[in-house]
């Protein structure tokens, strides 16, 4: 069953620790978006290659409250109507700049959007 296989893959992948630069960016976005952060999903070419050298990290930040996390009513409203909100982030790590494309969306919207509807 596809859903079972996907669940197993997610469970296995979630046990993996990201490489140090990616972990630093995860910590950075958790700080930026605050206590409403429910999960950070790391995906894309940096994950597959195990490096961010000359690349940009791809992250989903899943939050319990867009209003609380984004702190801007219009951004929160637009993120509710047309998720996700996409942002660019940088942080310093070991004397260099790490870059990331960060998609912020409500956790519930992510779950609904990834649900098996068949």
PDB file of C-alpha atoms in Angstrom:
ATOM      1  CA  UNK A   1       0.000   0.000   0.000  1.00  0.00           C
ATOM      2  CA  UNK A   2       1.412   3.394  -1.030  1.00  0.00           C
ATOM      3  CA  UNK A   3       0.321   5.209   2.155  1.00  0.00           C
ATOM      4  CA  UNK A   4       2.009   2.580   4.346  1.00  0.00           C
ATOM      5  CA  UNK A   5       5.243   2.847   2.358  1.00  0.00           C
ATOM      6  CA  UNK A   6       5.165   6.657   2.542  1.00  0.00           C
ATOM      7  CA  UNK A   7       4.615   6.521   6.304  1.00  0.00           C
ATOM      8  CA  UNK A   8       7.550   4.139   6.681  1.00  0.00           C
ATOM      9  CA  UNK A   9       9.760   6.414   4.579  1.00  0.00           C
ATOM     10  CA  UNK A  10       8.815   9.479   6.627  1.00  0.00           C
ATOM     11  CA  UNK A  11       9.420   7.612   9.871  1.00  0.00           C
ATOM     12  CA  UNK A  12      12.849   6.439   8.702  1.00  0.00           C
ATOM     13  CA  UNK A  13      13.876   9.837   7.333  1.00  0.00           C
ATOM     14  CA  UNK A  14      12.733  11.673  10.461  1.00  0.00           C
ATOM     15  CA  UNK A  15      15.274   9.725  12.528  1.00  0.00           C
ATOM     16  CA  UNK A  16      18.141  11.054  10.400  1.00  0.00           C
ATOM     17  CA  UNK A  17      20.024  14.109  11.669  1.00  0.00           C
ATOM     18  CA  UNK A  18      20.685  16.787   9.047  1.00  0.00           C
ATOM     19  CA  UNK A  19      24.282  17.785   8.325  1.00  0.00           C
ATOM     20  CA  UNK A  20      25.565  20.555  10.662  1.00  0.00           C
ATOM     21  CA  UNK A  21      24.896  23.550   8.373  1.00  0.00           C
ATOM     22  CA  UNK A  22      21.324  22.399   7.760  1.00  0.00           C
ATOM     23  CA  UNK A  23      20.823  21.862  11.490  1.00  0.00           C
ATOM     24  CA  UNK A  24      22.008  25.442  12.085  1.00  0.00           C
ATOM     25  CA  UNK A  25      19.425  26.749   9.607  1.00  0.00           C
ATOM     26  CA  UNK A  26      16.686  24.669  11.243  1.00  0.00           C
ATOM     27  CA  UNK A  27      17.626  26.230  14.590  1.00  0.00           C
ATOM     28  CA  UNK A  28      17.559  29.681  12.970  1.00  0.00           C
ATOM     29  CA  UNK A  29      14.068  29.294  11.489  1.00  0.00           C
ATOM     30  CA  UNK A  30      12.755  27.805  14.736  1.00  0.00           C
ATOM     31  CA  UNK A  31      13.935  30.994  16.456  1.00  0.00           C
ATOM     32  CA  UNK A  32      12.441  33.268  13.779  1.00  0.00           C
ATOM     33  CA  UNK A  33       9.012  31.616  13.731  1.00  0.00           C
ATOM     34  CA  UNK A  34       8.818  30.978  17.463  1.00  0.00           C
ATOM     35  CA  UNK A  35       6.922  28.666  19.741  1.00  0.00           C
ATOM     36  CA  UNK A  36       4.202  27.965  17.170  1.00  0.00           C
ATOM     37  CA  UNK A  37       6.602  25.814  15.095  1.00  0.00           C
ATOM     38  CA  UNK A  38       5.314  22.229  15.060  1.00  0.00           C
ATOM     39  CA  UNK A  39       7.801  20.745  12.571  1.00  0.00           C
ATOM     40  CA  UNK A  40      10.548  21.646  10.131  1.00  0.00           C
ATOM     41  CA  UNK A  41      10.783  19.500   7.013  1.00  0.00           C
ATOM     42  CA  UNK A  42      14.138  19.487   5.196  1.00  0.00           C
ATOM     43  CA  UNK A  43      13.908  18.359   1.563  1.00  0.00           C
ATOM     44  CA  UNK A  44      15.451  18.909  -1.852  1.00  0.00           C
ATOM     45  CA  UNK A  45      18.867  18.791  -3.483  1.00  0.00           C
ATOM     46  CA  UNK A  46      20.875  19.715  -0.368  1.00  0.00           C
ATOM     47  CA  UNK A  47      19.315  16.829   1.520  1.00  0.00           C
ATOM     48  CA  UNK A  48      20.021  14.399  -1.310  1.00  0.00           C
ATOM     49  CA  UNK A  49      23.600  15.643  -1.775  1.00  0.00           C
ATOM     50  CA  UNK A  50      24.387  16.072   1.932  1.00  0.00           C
ATOM     51  CA  UNK A  51      25.784  19.586   1.444  1.00  0.00           C
ATOM     52  CA  UNK A  52      24.732  23.176   0.937  1.00  0.00           C
ATOM     53  CA  UNK A  53      27.909  24.201  -0.936  1.00  0.00           C
ATOM     54  CA  UNK A  54      26.827  26.603  -3.714  1.00  0.00           C
ATOM     55  CA  UNK A  55      23.199  25.597  -3.070  1.00  0.00           C
ATOM     56  CA  UNK A  56      20.159  26.796  -1.154  1.00  0.00           C
ATOM     57  CA  UNK A  57      18.474  24.676   1.517  1.00  0.00           C
ATOM     58  CA  UNK A  58      14.761  23.908   1.095  1.00  0.00           C
ATOM     59  CA  UNK A  59      12.633  23.868   4.245  1.00  0.00           C
ATOM     60  CA  UNK A  60       8.972  23.674   5.142  1.00  0.00           C
ATOM     61  CA  UNK A  61       8.199  25.291   8.500  1.00  0.00           C
ATOM     62  CA  UNK A  62       4.880  23.940   9.730  1.00  0.00           C
ATOM     63  CA  UNK A  63       3.255  26.104  12.384  1.00  0.00           C
ATOM     64  CA  UNK A  64       0.267  25.882  14.649  1.00  0.00           C
ATOM     65  CA  UNK A  65      -0.616  29.546  14.090  1.00  0.00           C
ATOM     66  CA  UNK A  66       0.315  31.639  11.065  1.00  0.00           C
ATOM     67  CA  UNK A  67      -0.784  34.778  12.893  1.00  0.00           C
ATOM     68  CA  UNK A  68       1.534  34.057  15.821  1.00  0.00           C
ATOM     69  CA  UNK A  69       4.487  32.941  13.686  1.00  0.00           C
ATOM     70  CA  UNK A  70       4.363  35.535  10.912  1.00  0.00           C
ATOM     71  CA  UNK A  71       3.423  38.488  13.143  1.00  0.00           C
ATOM     72  CA  UNK A  72       1.893  40.297  10.174  1.00  0.00           C
ATOM     73  CA  UNK A  73      -1.894  40.018   9.759  1.00  0.00           C
ATOM     74  CA  UNK A  74      -1.885  40.333   5.957  1.00  0.00           C
ATOM     75  CA  UNK A  75       0.841  37.698   5.542  1.00  0.00           C
ATOM     76  CA  UNK A  76      -1.043  35.358   7.862  1.00  0.00           C
ATOM     77  CA  UNK A  77      -4.304  35.925   5.992  1.00  0.00           C
ATOM     78  CA  UNK A  78      -2.691  35.305   2.609  1.00  0.00           C
ATOM     79  CA  UNK A  79      -0.974  32.182   3.961  1.00  0.00           C
ATOM     80  CA  UNK A  80      -4.365  30.877   5.032  1.00  0.00           C
ATOM     81  CA  UNK A  81      -5.978  31.540   1.654  1.00  0.00           C
ATOM     82  CA  UNK A  82      -3.071  30.526  -0.583  1.00  0.00           C
ATOM     83  CA  UNK A  83      -0.425  28.490   1.288  1.00  0.00           C
ATOM     84  CA  UNK A  84       2.493  28.400   1.644  1.00  0.00           C
ATOM     85  CA  UNK A  85       4.197  31.739   2.253  1.00  0.00           C
ATOM     86  CA  UNK A  86       7.726  31.598   0.813  1.00  0.00           C
ATOM     87  CA  UNK A  87      10.655  33.450   2.392  1.00  0.00           C
ATOM     88  CA  UNK A  88      14.407  33.709   1.944  1.00  0.00           C
ATOM     89  CA  UNK A  89      16.601  33.268   5.029  1.00  0.00           C
ATOM     90  CA  UNK A  90      20.311  33.506   5.735  1.00  0.00           C
ATOM     91  CA  UNK A  91      22.304  32.645   8.826  1.00  0.00           C
ATOM     92  CA  UNK A  92      25.982  32.449   9.676  1.00  0.00           C
ATOM     93  CA  UNK A  93      27.594  29.102  10.291  1.00  0.00           C
ATOM     94  CA  UNK A  94      31.302  28.502  10.863  1.00  0.00           C
ATOM     95  CA  UNK A  95      32.288  31.757   9.163  1.00  0.00           C
ATOM     96  CA  UNK A  96      30.089  31.434   6.107  1.00  0.00           C
ATOM     97  CA  UNK A  97      26.542  32.256   5.073  1.00  0.00           C
ATOM     98  CA  UNK A  98      23.937  29.524   4.767  1.00  0.00           C
ATOM     99  CA  UNK A  99      20.937  30.306   2.539  1.00  0.00           C
ATOM    100  CA  UNK A 100      17.469  28.787   2.537  1.00  0.00           C
ATOM    101  CA  UNK A 101      14.133  28.969   0.782  1.00  0.00           C
ATOM    102  CA  UNK A 102      11.575  28.580   3.549  1.00  0.00           C
ATOM    103  CA  UNK A 103       7.936  27.696   2.929  1.00  0.00           C
ATOM    104  CA  UNK A 104       5.802  28.534   5.967  1.00  0.00           C
ATOM    105  CA  UNK A 105       2.352  27.042   6.308  1.00  0.00           C
ATOM    106  CA  UNK A 106      -0.125  25.928   8.911  1.00  0.00           C
ATOM    107  CA  UNK A 107       0.418  22.356  10.049  1.00  0.00           C
ATOM    108  CA  UNK A 108      -3.241  21.518   9.408  1.00  0.00           C
ATOM    109  CA  UNK A 109      -3.050  22.821   5.822  1.00  0.00           C
ATOM    110  CA  UNK A 110       0.038  20.663   5.215  1.00  0.00           C
ATOM    111  CA  UNK A 111      -1.714  17.562   6.555  1.00  0.00           C
ATOM    112  CA  UNK A 112      -4.826  18.233   4.442  1.00  0.00           C
ATOM    113  CA  UNK A 113      -2.706  18.928   1.368  1.00  0.00           C
ATOM    114  CA  UNK A 114      -0.755  15.704   1.700  1.00  0.00           C
ATOM    115  CA  UNK A 115      -3.664  13.450   2.648  1.00  0.00           C
ATOM    116  CA  UNK A 116      -4.363  10.364   0.589  1.00  0.00           C
ATOM    117  CA  UNK A 117      -7.694  11.122  -1.079  1.00  0.00           C
ATOM    118  CA  UNK A 118      -8.074   7.864  -3.005  1.00  0.00           C
TER     119      UNK A 118
END
